[in-house]
């Protein structure tokens, strides 16, 4: 358990002690539907969870929407999201917050003696606005406040997300092709003590294809210049009737519990994801499962309401 805890903290807590990239929790993603499709959501985002993937997707909403997600990660780490969006005069306005809590951690002195317990947490609050410029083009932006803390040390920053989506409605074929692009976490780094680390700047491009039989395919390519890594995500969703959906996806480089598939102790299935979705009138319930070997399987639950 101690190895699991140390590995998770090294991947998710601020990188102040080692420099490089920090605020890794911003890469976890929100919404069980998106995660159940492997994170291939840049072109498909069409709900309040668009705040965490592509802000342009907020403009798909023509009603108010409230959404929440909860996930239990390894080592008593909890990850939560809540968001609200509603149409306004010039588009759709959304606000959301994510919170990652690492619980009580055991402190040690330089000699290895116990020094008591301490906590670590990460938070981000986003305010987004998206507009539909014509029948197919949507543009959006988020401004967010980010804060990370470990023991009695904290750091904070601001960042900007930009995104666009386009539906190719004039293309011949049985389905509707969708395109999406986004740039996330544009902003200054976070300074812990005398060490400054960069935010996880992410550039993404995605395509989606919706067939009239209820089948949707999606693919994303993401690149992070600060950490010099890239990933390819693919996902599919099959809607059975009007109120039930099956989902599956795969992401290279990292599993969608926020950790790398190449790290020691991970299952060969790291990177795969599956999910389910239920709808009843104005309400929705979504579930996603991602395996991660010794780090523990991660389950996400999302609730949503539109009115």
Short mmCIF file of C-alpha atoms in Angstrom, two decimals:
data_model
loop_
_atom_site.label_atom_id
_atom_site.label_comp_id
_atom_site.label_asym_id
_atom_site.label_seq_id
_atom_site.Cartn_x
_atom_site.Cartn_y
_atom_site.Cartn_z
CA UNK A 1 0.00 0.00 0.00
CA UNK A 2 2.90 2.35 0.74
CA UNK A 3 4.28 1.82 -2.80
CA UNK A 4 0.86 2.53 -4.27
CA UNK A 5 0.54 5.72 -2.24
CA UNK A 6 3.97 7.00 -3.22
CA UNK A 7 3.37 6.23 -6.89
CA UNK A 8 0.03 8.02 -6.92
CA UNK A 9 1.41 11.08 -5.18
CA UNK A 10 4.34 11.27 -7.57
CA UNK A 11 1.92 11.33 -10.48
CA UNK A 12 -0.89 13.50 -9.18
CA UNK A 13 0.44 15.94 -6.61
CA UNK A 14 2.20 19.19 -7.53
CA UNK A 15 5.65 18.79 -9.03
CA UNK A 16 7.26 21.43 -6.87
CA UNK A 17 10.02 19.21 -5.58
CA UNK A 18 11.03 17.98 -9.02
CA UNK A 19 10.17 20.85 -11.37
CA UNK A 20 8.73 20.19 -14.80
CA UNK A 21 4.95 19.97 -15.18
CA UNK A 22 2.52 20.41 -12.31
CA UNK A 23 -1.27 20.28 -11.69
CA UNK A 24 -1.52 16.84 -13.30
CA UNK A 25 -5.10 16.58 -11.98
CA UNK A 26 -6.13 18.88 -14.84
CA UNK A 27 -5.52 15.93 -17.19
CA UNK A 28 -7.94 13.57 -15.42
CA UNK A 29 -11.02 14.62 -17.38
CA UNK A 30 -14.58 15.00 -16.12
CA UNK A 31 -17.78 13.11 -16.82
CA UNK A 32 -18.20 9.33 -16.91
CA UNK A 33 -19.49 9.39 -20.49
CA UNK A 34 -16.29 10.97 -21.83
CA UNK A 35 -14.01 8.73 -19.78
CA UNK A 36 -15.97 5.63 -20.81
CA UNK A 37 -15.08 6.48 -24.41
CA UNK A 38 -11.37 6.66 -23.65
CA UNK A 39 -11.36 10.45 -23.46
CA UNK A 40 -12.14 10.88 -27.17
CA UNK A 41 -14.46 13.80 -26.49
CA UNK A 42 -13.03 16.92 -28.16
CA UNK A 43 -15.45 16.76 -31.09
CA UNK A 44 -18.36 15.16 -29.20
CA UNK A 45 -18.54 17.33 -26.05
CA UNK A 46 -22.14 18.56 -25.87
CA UNK A 47 -22.98 18.87 -22.18
CA UNK A 48 -21.77 20.61 -19.02
CA UNK A 49 -18.73 18.30 -19.00
CA UNK A 50 -17.47 20.25 -22.01
CA UNK A 51 -15.90 22.55 -19.41
CA UNK A 52 -13.23 19.89 -18.96
CA UNK A 53 -12.71 18.91 -22.62
CA UNK A 54 -13.73 21.57 -25.12
CA UNK A 55 -15.60 24.70 -23.98
CA UNK A 56 -17.19 25.09 -27.43
CA UNK A 57 -19.43 22.12 -26.61
CA UNK A 58 -21.37 24.19 -24.08
CA UNK A 59 -23.18 25.87 -26.99
CA UNK A 60 -24.93 22.57 -27.79
CA UNK A 61 -27.13 23.08 -24.74
CA UNK A 62 -30.56 24.61 -25.24
CA UNK A 63 -31.62 23.96 -21.64
CA UNK A 64 -30.15 24.41 -18.18
CA UNK A 65 -27.95 21.51 -17.09
CA UNK A 66 -26.52 20.47 -13.73
CA UNK A 67 -23.91 17.72 -13.62
CA UNK A 68 -21.76 16.03 -10.98
CA UNK A 69 -19.13 13.28 -10.97
CA UNK A 70 -17.40 11.26 -8.24
CA UNK A 71 -14.44 8.88 -8.44
CA UNK A 72 -12.40 6.99 -5.85
CA UNK A 73 -8.73 6.66 -6.82
CA UNK A 74 -6.04 4.69 -4.99
CA UNK A 75 -4.64 5.62 -1.56
CA UNK A 76 -7.86 7.24 -0.30
CA UNK A 77 -7.81 9.81 -3.08
CA UNK A 78 -11.14 11.31 -4.09
CA UNK A 79 -11.87 13.17 -7.29
CA UNK A 80 -15.06 15.21 -7.73
CA UNK A 81 -16.61 17.55 -10.28
CA UNK A 82 -19.72 19.70 -10.27
CA UNK A 83 -20.87 21.97 -13.07
CA UNK A 84 -23.80 24.08 -14.17
CA UNK A 85 -24.59 25.61 -17.57
CA UNK A 86 -27.46 27.59 -19.04
CA UNK A 87 -28.24 29.41 -22.29
CA UNK A 88 -27.87 33.19 -22.11
CA UNK A 89 -28.35 36.02 -24.60
CA UNK A 90 -24.99 35.60 -26.33
CA UNK A 91 -24.53 31.84 -26.06
CA UNK A 92 -24.20 29.39 -23.18
CA UNK A 93 -22.60 30.18 -19.85
CA UNK A 94 -21.05 27.46 -17.71
CA UNK A 95 -19.34 27.23 -14.33
CA UNK A 96 -17.63 24.20 -12.86
CA UNK A 97 -15.26 23.04 -10.14
CA UNK A 98 -13.02 20.01 -9.69
CA UNK A 99 -11.54 18.87 -6.39
CA UNK A 100 -8.91 16.21 -5.78
CA UNK A 101 -8.22 15.23 -2.16
CA UNK A 102 -5.39 12.91 -1.15
CA UNK A 103 -6.59 12.39 2.43
CA UNK A 104 -4.29 11.90 5.41
CA UNK A 105 -0.66 11.24 4.42
CA UNK A 106 2.08 10.06 6.76
CA UNK A 107 4.95 12.50 7.17
CA UNK A 108 8.55 11.45 7.75
CA UNK A 109 11.65 13.35 8.86
CA UNK A 110 15.03 13.14 7.11
CA UNK A 111 15.90 10.25 9.45
CA UNK A 112 12.67 8.41 8.65
CA UNK A 113 10.95 9.14 11.95
CA UNK A 114 7.16 9.75 11.81
CA UNK A 115 6.19 13.43 12.02
CA UNK A 116 2.42 13.06 11.91
CA UNK A 117 -0.07 13.24 9.08
CA UNK A 118 -0.69 15.97 6.52
CA UNK A 119 -3.05 16.57 3.62
CA UNK A 120 -2.71 17.40 -0.05
CA UNK A 121 -5.38 18.69 -2.42
CA UNK A 122 -5.94 20.30 -5.81
CA UNK A 123 -8.81 22.53 -6.95
CA UNK A 124 -9.82 24.32 -10.13
CA UNK A 125 -12.82 26.58 -10.75
CA UNK A 126 -13.83 27.33 -14.35
CA UNK A 127 -16.08 29.94 -15.94
CA UNK A 128 -16.88 29.32 -19.60
CA UNK A 129 -18.83 30.93 -22.42
CA UNK A 130 -19.62 29.38 -25.80
CA UNK A 131 -21.52 30.61 -28.84
CA UNK A 132 -22.94 29.03 -31.98
CA UNK A 133 -21.84 31.24 -34.87
CA UNK A 134 -23.82 29.42 -37.57
CA UNK A 135 -25.52 26.08 -38.10
CA UNK A 136 -22.28 24.13 -37.79
CA UNK A 137 -19.60 26.28 -36.10
CA UNK A 138 -19.24 26.66 -32.34
CA UNK A 139 -16.56 28.52 -30.38
CA UNK A 140 -15.92 28.68 -26.65
CA UNK A 141 -13.49 29.72 -23.91
CA UNK A 142 -12.90 28.98 -20.22
CA UNK A 143 -11.10 31.04 -17.62
CA UNK A 144 -10.05 29.05 -14.57
CA UNK A 145 -8.44 29.50 -11.19
CA UNK A 146 -6.14 26.68 -10.08
CA UNK A 147 -4.83 25.96 -6.59
CA UNK A 148 -2.71 23.12 -5.22
CA UNK A 149 -1.55 22.51 -1.66
CA UNK A 150 0.52 19.97 0.20
CA UNK A 151 0.95 20.20 3.97
CA UNK A 152 1.23 23.94 4.75
CA UNK A 153 2.57 24.97 1.32
CA UNK A 154 0.33 26.07 -1.56
CA UNK A 155 0.52 27.51 -5.06
CA UNK A 156 -2.02 29.05 -7.40
CA UNK A 157 -2.41 30.21 -10.97
CA UNK A 158 -4.89 31.19 -13.67
CA UNK A 159 -5.36 29.54 -17.05
CA UNK A 160 -7.34 29.85 -20.27
CA UNK A 161 -8.98 27.14 -22.39
CA UNK A 162 -10.04 27.75 -26.01
CA UNK A 163 -12.05 25.45 -28.25
CA UNK A 164 -13.99 25.06 -31.46
CA UNK A 165 -16.33 22.49 -33.02
CA UNK A 166 -17.74 22.13 -36.50
CA UNK A 167 -20.48 19.83 -37.81
CA UNK A 168 -20.02 18.94 -41.49
CA UNK A 169 -23.72 18.84 -42.30
CA UNK A 170 -23.26 19.14 -46.06
CA UNK A 171 -21.13 16.00 -46.40
CA UNK A 172 -22.81 13.07 -48.13
CA UNK A 173 -23.08 9.85 -46.22
CA UNK A 174 -25.23 8.01 -43.69
CA UNK A 175 -23.95 9.91 -40.65
CA UNK A 176 -22.87 13.30 -39.34
CA UNK A 177 -19.11 14.04 -39.24
CA UNK A 178 -17.93 16.26 -36.38
CA UNK A 179 -14.64 18.10 -35.90
CA UNK A 180 -13.19 19.61 -32.73
CA UNK A 181 -10.05 21.42 -31.58
CA UNK A 182 -9.02 22.77 -28.19
CA UNK A 183 -6.10 24.27 -26.31
CA UNK A 184 -6.21 23.81 -22.54
CA UNK A 185 -4.28 25.26 -19.62
CA UNK A 186 -2.76 28.30 -21.28
CA UNK A 187 -1.23 30.23 -18.44
CA UNK A 188 1.74 30.91 -16.16
CA UNK A 189 3.28 28.15 -14.10
CA UNK A 190 2.78 27.48 -10.40
CA UNK A 191 5.53 28.33 -7.90
CA UNK A 192 6.10 26.14 -4.85
CA UNK A 193 8.72 27.63 -2.55
CA UNK A 194 11.54 28.48 -4.99
CA UNK A 195 10.55 26.00 -7.71
CA UNK A 196 8.28 26.93 -10.66
CA UNK A 197 6.55 24.24 -12.72
CA UNK A 198 4.50 24.58 -15.89
CA UNK A 199 0.80 23.83 -16.21
CA UNK A 200 -0.05 20.80 -18.41
CA UNK A 201 -0.62 22.71 -21.65
CA UNK A 202 -2.66 20.41 -23.90
CA UNK A 203 -3.45 20.79 -27.60
CA UNK A 204 -6.16 18.47 -28.90
CA UNK A 205 -7.84 17.69 -32.20
CA UNK A 206 -10.73 15.28 -32.55
CA UNK A 207 -13.17 13.80 -35.02
CA UNK A 208 -16.51 12.13 -34.45
CA UNK A 209 -19.04 10.35 -36.60
CA UNK A 210 -22.66 9.87 -35.57
CA UNK A 211 -24.74 7.27 -37.39
CA UNK A 212 -28.55 7.38 -37.35
CA UNK A 213 -28.67 3.84 -35.87
CA UNK A 214 -27.40 5.21 -32.54
CA UNK A 215 -23.73 4.36 -33.12
CA UNK A 216 -21.04 6.99 -32.55
CA UNK A 217 -17.30 6.77 -33.21
CA UNK A 218 -14.69 9.25 -32.00
CA UNK A 219 -10.94 9.76 -32.09
CA UNK A 220 -8.71 12.36 -30.40
CA UNK A 221 -5.06 13.25 -30.72
CA UNK A 222 -3.53 15.20 -27.83
CA UNK A 223 -0.08 16.72 -27.51
CA UNK A 224 1.51 18.26 -24.42
CA UNK A 225 4.58 20.30 -25.37
CA UNK A 226 5.88 20.87 -21.83
CA UNK A 227 6.08 17.16 -21.01
CA UNK A 228 6.74 16.26 -24.66
CA UNK A 229 4.21 13.46 -24.76
CA UNK A 230 1.30 12.66 -27.04
CA UNK A 231 -1.63 10.29 -26.90
CA UNK A 232 -4.24 8.88 -29.22
CA UNK A 233 -7.72 8.15 -27.89
CA UNK A 234 -10.47 6.20 -29.63
CA UNK A 235 -13.98 5.54 -28.40
CA UNK A 236 -17.39 4.33 -29.39
CA UNK A 237 -20.92 4.58 -28.03
CA UNK A 238 -23.95 2.51 -28.97
CA UNK A 239 -27.31 3.87 -27.86
CA UNK A 240 -29.84 1.10 -27.30
CA UNK A 241 -33.36 2.49 -27.58
CA UNK A 242 -33.59 6.04 -26.21
CA UNK A 243 -32.45 5.57 -22.62
CA UNK A 244 -29.50 3.16 -22.49
CA UNK A 245 -25.99 3.31 -23.97
CA UNK A 246 -22.90 1.09 -24.02
CA UNK A 247 -19.43 2.64 -24.31
CA UNK A 248 -15.83 1.57 -24.78
CA UNK A 249 -12.55 3.28 -25.52
CA UNK A 250 -8.79 3.18 -25.36
CA UNK A 251 -6.14 5.85 -24.76
CA UNK A 252 -2.48 5.31 -25.51
CA UNK A 253 0.26 6.61 -23.15
CA UNK A 254 -1.92 6.90 -20.09
CA UNK A 255 -4.90 5.33 -18.44
CA UNK A 256 -7.78 7.65 -17.59
CA UNK A 257 -7.17 7.47 -13.89
CA UNK A 258 -4.54 10.11 -14.59
CA UNK A 259 -1.53 7.79 -14.58
CA UNK A 260 0.80 6.44 -17.22
CA UNK A 261 0.25 2.98 -18.61
CA UNK A 262 4.01 2.51 -18.78
CA UNK A 263 4.54 3.06 -15.05
CA UNK A 264 5.56 0.08 -12.93
CA UNK A 265 2.78 -2.00 -11.40
CA UNK A 266 0.19 -1.22 -14.05
CA UNK A 267 -2.02 -3.77 -15.75
CA UNK A 268 -1.69 -4.48 -19.46
CA UNK A 269 -5.28 -3.22 -19.66
CA UNK A 270 -4.31 0.29 -18.53
CA UNK A 271 -5.70 2.69 -21.07
CA UNK A 272 -8.87 0.73 -21.77
CA UNK A 273 -12.21 2.07 -20.59
CA UNK A 274 -15.80 0.89 -20.60
CA UNK A 275 -19.02 2.55 -19.55
CA UNK A 276 -22.78 2.60 -19.38
CA UNK A 277 -25.35 5.36 -19.61
CA UNK A 278 -28.99 5.60 -18.54
CA UNK A 279 -31.51 8.35 -19.25
CA UNK A 280 -34.95 8.88 -17.78
CA UNK A 281 -36.79 11.99 -18.90
CA UNK A 282 -34.62 14.95 -17.80
CA UNK A 283 -32.17 12.87 -15.75
CA UNK A 284 -29.08 10.86 -16.63
CA UNK A 285 -26.76 8.43 -14.85
CA UNK A 286 -23.40 7.45 -16.35
CA UNK A 287 -20.73 5.00 -15.22
CA UNK A 288 -17.14 4.43 -16.38
CA UNK A 289 -14.59 1.78 -15.43
CA UNK A 290 -10.82 1.97 -16.04
CA UNK A 291 -8.46 -0.83 -14.88
CA UNK A 292 -5.00 0.07 -13.55
CA UNK A 293 -3.47 -3.06 -11.99
CA UNK A 294 -1.90 -2.52 -8.56
CA UNK A 295 -2.97 1.11 -8.57
CA UNK A 296 -6.55 -0.11 -8.27
CA UNK A 297 -9.47 -0.08 -10.67
CA UNK A 298 -11.14 3.30 -10.99
CA UNK A 299 -14.90 3.73 -11.18
CA UNK A 300 -16.59 6.99 -12.01
CA UNK A 301 -20.24 7.90 -11.50
CA UNK A 302 -21.92 10.93 -13.05
CA UNK A 303 -25.38 12.39 -12.51
CA UNK A 304 -27.03 14.97 -14.73
CA UNK A 305 -30.28 16.90 -15.00
CA UNK A 306 -31.66 19.18 -17.74
CA UNK A 307 -34.65 21.47 -17.49
#
